[in-house]
């Protein structure tokens, strides 16, 4: 019985903690923005598209989209005019406290003219990564230099650079520069281990891993209630049975004596 109780409670905890976390998607597919740009962040789940809220942590506070910043229409949070204090960590959260992975958004100040476009989500080992250097000055020279952890990697005339077959050693802070416009803010690129199963490259989600199978919470709750109630039910039945047995045993001599008196 103890083993059954333990199994029941473990299953319930697994179901509660493995609720699917929302994936956080950025509409423009990048994490650096110029002041005045707009962006839409989406809390999306492969099975459930509603019930999530979007939060952020900045140097000012922890706040919620639709209350303290942006316009929230489930599952989308739109910030129509970005400013430097919108820089921070953003994530999706359910009413039960289940969260997605976070992404960092960087909004350059009014005087900044260069930004680096790089993957928003962690990159899997073995993939190719394209870095792009952008300026808000149209028609300018596109020759850009790229750096990792302040070490020069290469200079390209197109403003683009490709990291081939990335590994953990490629992880670090990246930035780019245009000689006539300055440099971008640094961007952290995270490299994760290879996945055994293919990933959806067109929809990179950061999601909580769940067990392969799990009973619905309502079923598990009823099962747990049943398992918890069974010992008390069995105990009650045993007590009643013992009481009746004693009552029957005590009444037997009286009936025998009556029979003898009749004779």
Short mmCIF file of C-alpha atoms in Angstrom, two decimals:
data_model
loop_
_atom_site.label_atom_id
_atom_site.label_comp_id
_atom_site.label_asym_id
_atom_site.label_seq_id
_atom_site.Cartn_x
_atom_site.Cartn_y
_atom_site.Cartn_z
CA UNK A 1 0.00 0.00 0.00
CA UNK A 2 2.85 2.38 0.81
CA UNK A 3 4.38 1.71 -2.60
CA UNK A 4 1.04 2.46 -4.27
CA UNK A 5 0.70 5.72 -2.36
CA UNK A 6 4.22 6.74 -3.35
CA UNK A 7 3.54 5.91 -7.00
CA UNK A 8 0.32 7.92 -6.92
CA UNK A 9 1.93 10.99 -5.37
CA UNK A 10 4.88 10.78 -7.78
CA UNK A 11 2.54 10.62 -10.76
CA UNK A 12 0.58 13.60 -9.48
CA UNK A 13 3.73 15.67 -8.98
CA UNK A 14 4.97 14.76 -12.44
CA UNK A 15 1.68 15.84 -14.00
CA UNK A 16 1.58 19.10 -12.09
CA UNK A 17 5.20 20.05 -12.77
CA UNK A 18 5.17 18.91 -16.39
CA UNK A 19 2.40 21.19 -17.61
CA UNK A 20 3.46 22.36 -21.04
CA UNK A 21 5.29 25.65 -20.91
CA UNK A 22 4.64 28.21 -23.59
CA UNK A 23 7.22 28.95 -26.26
CA UNK A 24 8.25 32.59 -26.55
CA UNK A 25 8.46 33.81 -30.14
CA UNK A 26 9.79 37.17 -31.34
CA UNK A 27 8.09 38.53 -34.45
CA UNK A 28 11.24 39.92 -36.06
CA UNK A 29 13.45 36.95 -35.16
CA UNK A 30 16.11 39.05 -33.45
CA UNK A 31 16.83 40.33 -29.99
CA UNK A 32 18.39 43.75 -30.71
CA UNK A 33 16.32 46.76 -31.75
CA UNK A 34 16.69 50.44 -32.46
CA UNK A 35 14.81 53.00 -30.42
CA UNK A 36 11.40 53.61 -31.96
CA UNK A 37 10.99 50.15 -33.50
CA UNK A 38 8.05 47.90 -32.67
CA UNK A 39 7.97 44.20 -31.83
CA UNK A 40 5.42 41.51 -31.02
CA UNK A 41 6.20 38.74 -28.56
CA UNK A 42 3.99 35.66 -28.58
CA UNK A 43 3.34 33.11 -25.84
CA UNK A 44 2.57 30.01 -27.85
CA UNK A 45 2.10 26.36 -27.02
CA UNK A 46 1.86 23.54 -29.51
CA UNK A 47 -1.43 22.41 -27.92
CA UNK A 48 -2.73 25.39 -25.96
CA UNK A 49 -2.77 28.93 -27.34
CA UNK A 50 -4.44 30.75 -24.45
CA UNK A 51 -3.99 31.23 -20.73
CA UNK A 52 -0.42 32.54 -20.75
CA UNK A 53 0.87 35.92 -19.66
CA UNK A 54 4.09 37.63 -20.66
CA UNK A 55 6.42 39.11 -18.05
CA UNK A 56 9.73 40.89 -18.09
CA UNK A 57 12.53 41.88 -15.74
CA UNK A 58 14.32 45.16 -16.41
CA UNK A 59 16.61 47.36 -14.35
CA UNK A 60 13.45 49.07 -13.10
CA UNK A 61 11.16 46.22 -12.03
CA UNK A 62 9.41 42.95 -12.84
CA UNK A 63 6.24 43.75 -14.77
CA UNK A 64 3.47 42.18 -16.87
CA UNK A 65 2.48 42.97 -20.44
CA UNK A 66 -0.88 44.73 -20.68
CA UNK A 67 -0.54 46.19 -17.18
CA UNK A 68 2.78 47.96 -17.04
CA UNK A 69 3.97 47.87 -20.66
CA UNK A 70 2.77 46.94 -24.13
CA UNK A 71 -0.65 45.83 -25.37
CA UNK A 72 -1.59 42.23 -24.59
CA UNK A 73 -4.11 40.30 -26.71
CA UNK A 74 -3.65 36.66 -25.78
CA UNK A 75 -1.24 35.23 -26.85
CA UNK A 76 0.48 38.36 -28.30
CA UNK A 77 2.22 41.23 -26.53
CA UNK A 78 2.93 44.21 -28.80
CA UNK A 79 5.31 47.02 -27.92
CA UNK A 80 4.77 49.71 -30.53
CA UNK A 81 7.63 52.07 -29.61
CA UNK A 82 10.72 50.57 -28.01
CA UNK A 83 12.99 52.60 -25.77
CA UNK A 84 16.23 51.77 -23.97
CA UNK A 85 14.53 50.91 -20.66
CA UNK A 86 12.62 48.11 -22.43
CA UNK A 87 15.93 46.22 -22.38
CA UNK A 88 15.60 43.14 -20.20
CA UNK A 89 14.63 39.47 -19.88
CA UNK A 90 11.21 38.37 -21.18
CA UNK A 91 9.35 35.12 -20.54
CA UNK A 92 5.91 33.46 -20.63
CA UNK A 93 4.16 32.28 -17.48
CA UNK A 94 0.97 30.35 -16.81
CA UNK A 95 -1.49 31.02 -14.00
CA UNK A 96 -0.01 28.01 -12.20
CA UNK A 97 3.50 29.45 -12.34
CA UNK A 98 4.85 27.27 -15.17
CA UNK A 99 7.35 29.34 -17.16
CA UNK A 100 9.08 29.23 -20.51
CA UNK A 101 12.74 29.91 -21.02
CA UNK A 102 13.56 33.63 -21.14
CA UNK A 103 15.01 35.71 -23.94
CA UNK A 104 17.00 38.91 -23.58
CA UNK A 105 15.95 41.95 -25.62
CA UNK A 106 18.36 44.84 -26.07
CA UNK A 107 17.15 48.24 -27.26
CA UNK A 108 19.90 50.63 -28.25
CA UNK A 109 19.91 54.24 -27.17
CA UNK A 110 18.88 57.13 -29.45
CA UNK A 111 22.46 57.71 -30.58
CA UNK A 112 23.22 54.08 -31.49
CA UNK A 113 23.26 53.22 -35.19
CA UNK A 114 24.41 49.58 -35.29
CA UNK A 115 22.84 46.33 -34.14
CA UNK A 116 23.68 42.64 -34.49
CA UNK A 117 21.12 40.13 -35.69
CA UNK A 118 21.78 36.72 -34.15
CA UNK A 119 19.69 33.71 -32.98
CA UNK A 120 17.19 34.54 -30.27
CA UNK A 121 17.15 31.01 -28.86
CA UNK A 122 20.01 28.62 -28.01
CA UNK A 123 21.63 26.96 -31.01
CA UNK A 124 22.20 23.21 -31.24
CA UNK A 125 25.73 21.93 -31.80
CA UNK A 126 26.42 21.14 -35.46
CA UNK A 127 24.14 23.83 -36.87
CA UNK A 128 25.24 26.85 -38.91
CA UNK A 129 24.65 30.31 -37.46
CA UNK A 130 24.29 33.45 -39.57
CA UNK A 131 25.21 36.79 -38.02
CA UNK A 132 24.15 40.04 -39.66
CA UNK A 133 25.28 43.57 -38.91
CA UNK A 134 22.70 46.30 -39.51
CA UNK A 135 22.69 50.07 -39.43
CA UNK A 136 19.76 52.46 -39.46
CA UNK A 137 21.63 54.69 -41.92
CA UNK A 138 20.34 53.58 -45.33
CA UNK A 139 22.79 53.45 -48.22
CA UNK A 140 25.89 53.29 -46.03
CA UNK A 141 28.90 51.02 -46.50
CA UNK A 142 28.02 47.39 -45.62
CA UNK A 143 31.55 46.25 -44.73
CA UNK A 144 31.36 44.97 -41.17
CA UNK A 145 33.73 43.39 -38.68
CA UNK A 146 32.63 40.68 -36.27
CA UNK A 147 33.99 39.90 -32.81
CA UNK A 148 33.57 37.22 -30.14
CA UNK A 149 34.55 38.14 -26.59
CA UNK A 150 36.39 41.19 -28.04
CA UNK A 151 38.48 38.98 -30.35
CA UNK A 152 38.27 39.81 -34.05
CA UNK A 153 36.79 36.98 -36.16
CA UNK A 154 36.52 38.41 -39.67
CA UNK A 155 35.57 41.40 -41.77
CA UNK A 156 33.07 40.93 -44.61
CA UNK A 157 31.92 43.32 -47.37
CA UNK A 158 28.32 42.07 -47.14
CA UNK A 159 27.70 42.66 -43.45
CA UNK A 160 27.01 38.94 -42.92
CA UNK A 161 29.04 36.17 -41.31
CA UNK A 162 28.32 32.43 -41.02
CA UNK A 163 29.58 30.21 -38.21
CA UNK A 164 29.82 26.68 -39.62
CA UNK A 165 29.07 23.56 -37.57
CA UNK A 166 29.04 25.36 -34.23
CA UNK A 167 30.26 23.74 -31.02
CA UNK A 168 30.43 24.74 -27.38
CA UNK A 169 33.65 26.64 -28.08
CA UNK A 170 31.65 29.10 -30.23
CA UNK A 171 29.58 30.18 -27.24
CA UNK A 172 30.18 33.74 -26.12
CA UNK A 173 29.41 37.44 -26.54
CA UNK A 174 29.30 38.63 -30.16
CA UNK A 175 29.24 42.11 -31.60
CA UNK A 176 29.82 43.80 -34.93
CA UNK A 177 31.13 47.16 -36.07
CA UNK A 178 30.81 49.50 -39.02
CA UNK A 179 33.87 51.70 -39.31
CA UNK A 180 31.79 54.83 -39.90
CA UNK A 181 28.91 54.13 -37.48
CA UNK A 182 30.36 52.44 -34.41
CA UNK A 183 29.55 49.06 -32.87
CA UNK A 184 26.52 47.07 -31.84
CA UNK A 185 25.68 46.05 -28.28
CA UNK A 186 27.09 42.61 -27.39
CA UNK A 187 24.80 39.62 -27.83
CA UNK A 188 25.22 36.29 -26.03
CA UNK A 189 24.96 33.18 -28.22
CA UNK A 190 24.28 29.97 -26.33
CA UNK A 191 25.18 26.53 -27.75
CA UNK A 192 23.39 23.41 -26.51
CA UNK A 193 24.13 19.71 -26.96
CA UNK A 194 22.89 17.76 -29.96
CA UNK A 195 19.29 16.54 -29.83
CA UNK A 196 18.54 12.89 -30.54
CA UNK A 197 15.33 13.87 -32.31
CA UNK A 198 15.05 16.52 -35.03
CA UNK A 199 13.85 19.96 -33.97
CA UNK A 200 11.42 22.29 -35.71
CA UNK A 201 13.75 24.85 -37.25
CA UNK A 202 10.94 27.15 -38.36
CA UNK A 203 9.43 27.45 -34.91
CA UNK A 204 12.19 27.47 -32.27
CA UNK A 205 10.46 27.11 -28.93
CA UNK A 206 11.99 27.20 -25.49
CA UNK A 207 9.81 24.69 -23.66
CA UNK A 208 9.87 22.71 -20.46
CA UNK A 209 10.57 19.02 -21.00
CA UNK A 210 7.71 16.75 -19.98
CA UNK A 211 7.58 12.99 -19.34
CA UNK A 212 6.57 10.97 -22.43
CA UNK A 213 3.24 9.93 -20.89
CA UNK A 214 1.18 11.27 -18.04
CA UNK A 215 -2.37 10.79 -16.88
CA UNK A 216 -4.61 13.82 -16.79
CA UNK A 217 -4.50 15.68 -13.50
CA UNK A 218 -8.17 15.01 -12.74
CA UNK A 219 -7.69 11.24 -13.17
CA UNK A 220 -4.56 11.26 -11.00
CA UNK A 221 -6.29 13.30 -8.30
CA UNK A 222 -9.19 10.84 -8.15
CA UNK A 223 -6.74 7.95 -8.08
CA UNK A 224 -4.84 9.53 -5.21
CA UNK A 225 -8.05 10.17 -3.29
CA UNK A 226 -9.05 6.56 -3.80
CA UNK A 227 -5.68 5.26 -2.66
CA UNK A 228 -5.70 7.57 0.36
CA UNK A 229 -9.26 6.56 1.30
CA UNK A 230 -8.80 2.80 0.84
CA UNK A 231 -6.86 2.17 4.11
CA UNK A 232 -9.57 3.92 6.14
CA UNK A 233 -12.31 2.02 4.36
CA UNK A 234 -10.55 -1.30 4.94
CA UNK A 235 -9.93 -0.41 8.61
CA UNK A 236 -13.59 0.47 9.08
CA UNK A 237 -14.73 -2.80 7.52
CA UNK A 238 -12.35 -4.78 9.74
CA UNK A 239 -13.51 -2.99 12.90
CA UNK A 240 -17.18 -3.60 12.05
CA UNK A 241 -16.44 -7.26 11.26
CA UNK A 242 -14.61 -7.77 14.56
CA UNK A 243 -17.40 -6.05 16.48
CA UNK A 244 -20.02 -8.27 14.90
CA UNK A 245 -17.92 -11.38 15.55
CA UNK A 246 -17.60 -10.49 19.23
CA UNK A 247 -21.31 -9.74 19.47
CA UNK A 248 -22.16 -13.11 17.93
CA UNK A 249 -19.72 -14.88 20.23
CA UNK A 250 -21.14 -13.27 23.36
CA UNK A 251 -24.73 -14.10 22.45
CA UNK A 252 -24.12 -17.84 21.86
CA UNK A 253 -24.00 -18.98 25.57
CA UNK A 254 -27.27 -17.17 26.36
CA UNK A 255 -29.09 -18.94 23.57
CA UNK A 256 -27.68 -22.31 24.67
CA UNK A 257 -28.78 -21.73 28.26
CA UNK A 258 -32.30 -20.87 27.13
CA UNK A 259 -32.51 -24.07 25.15
CA UNK A 260 -31.49 -26.11 28.22
CA UNK A 261 -34.10 -24.38 30.43
CA UNK A 262 -36.80 -25.22 27.92
CA UNK A 263 -35.89 -28.90 28.13
#
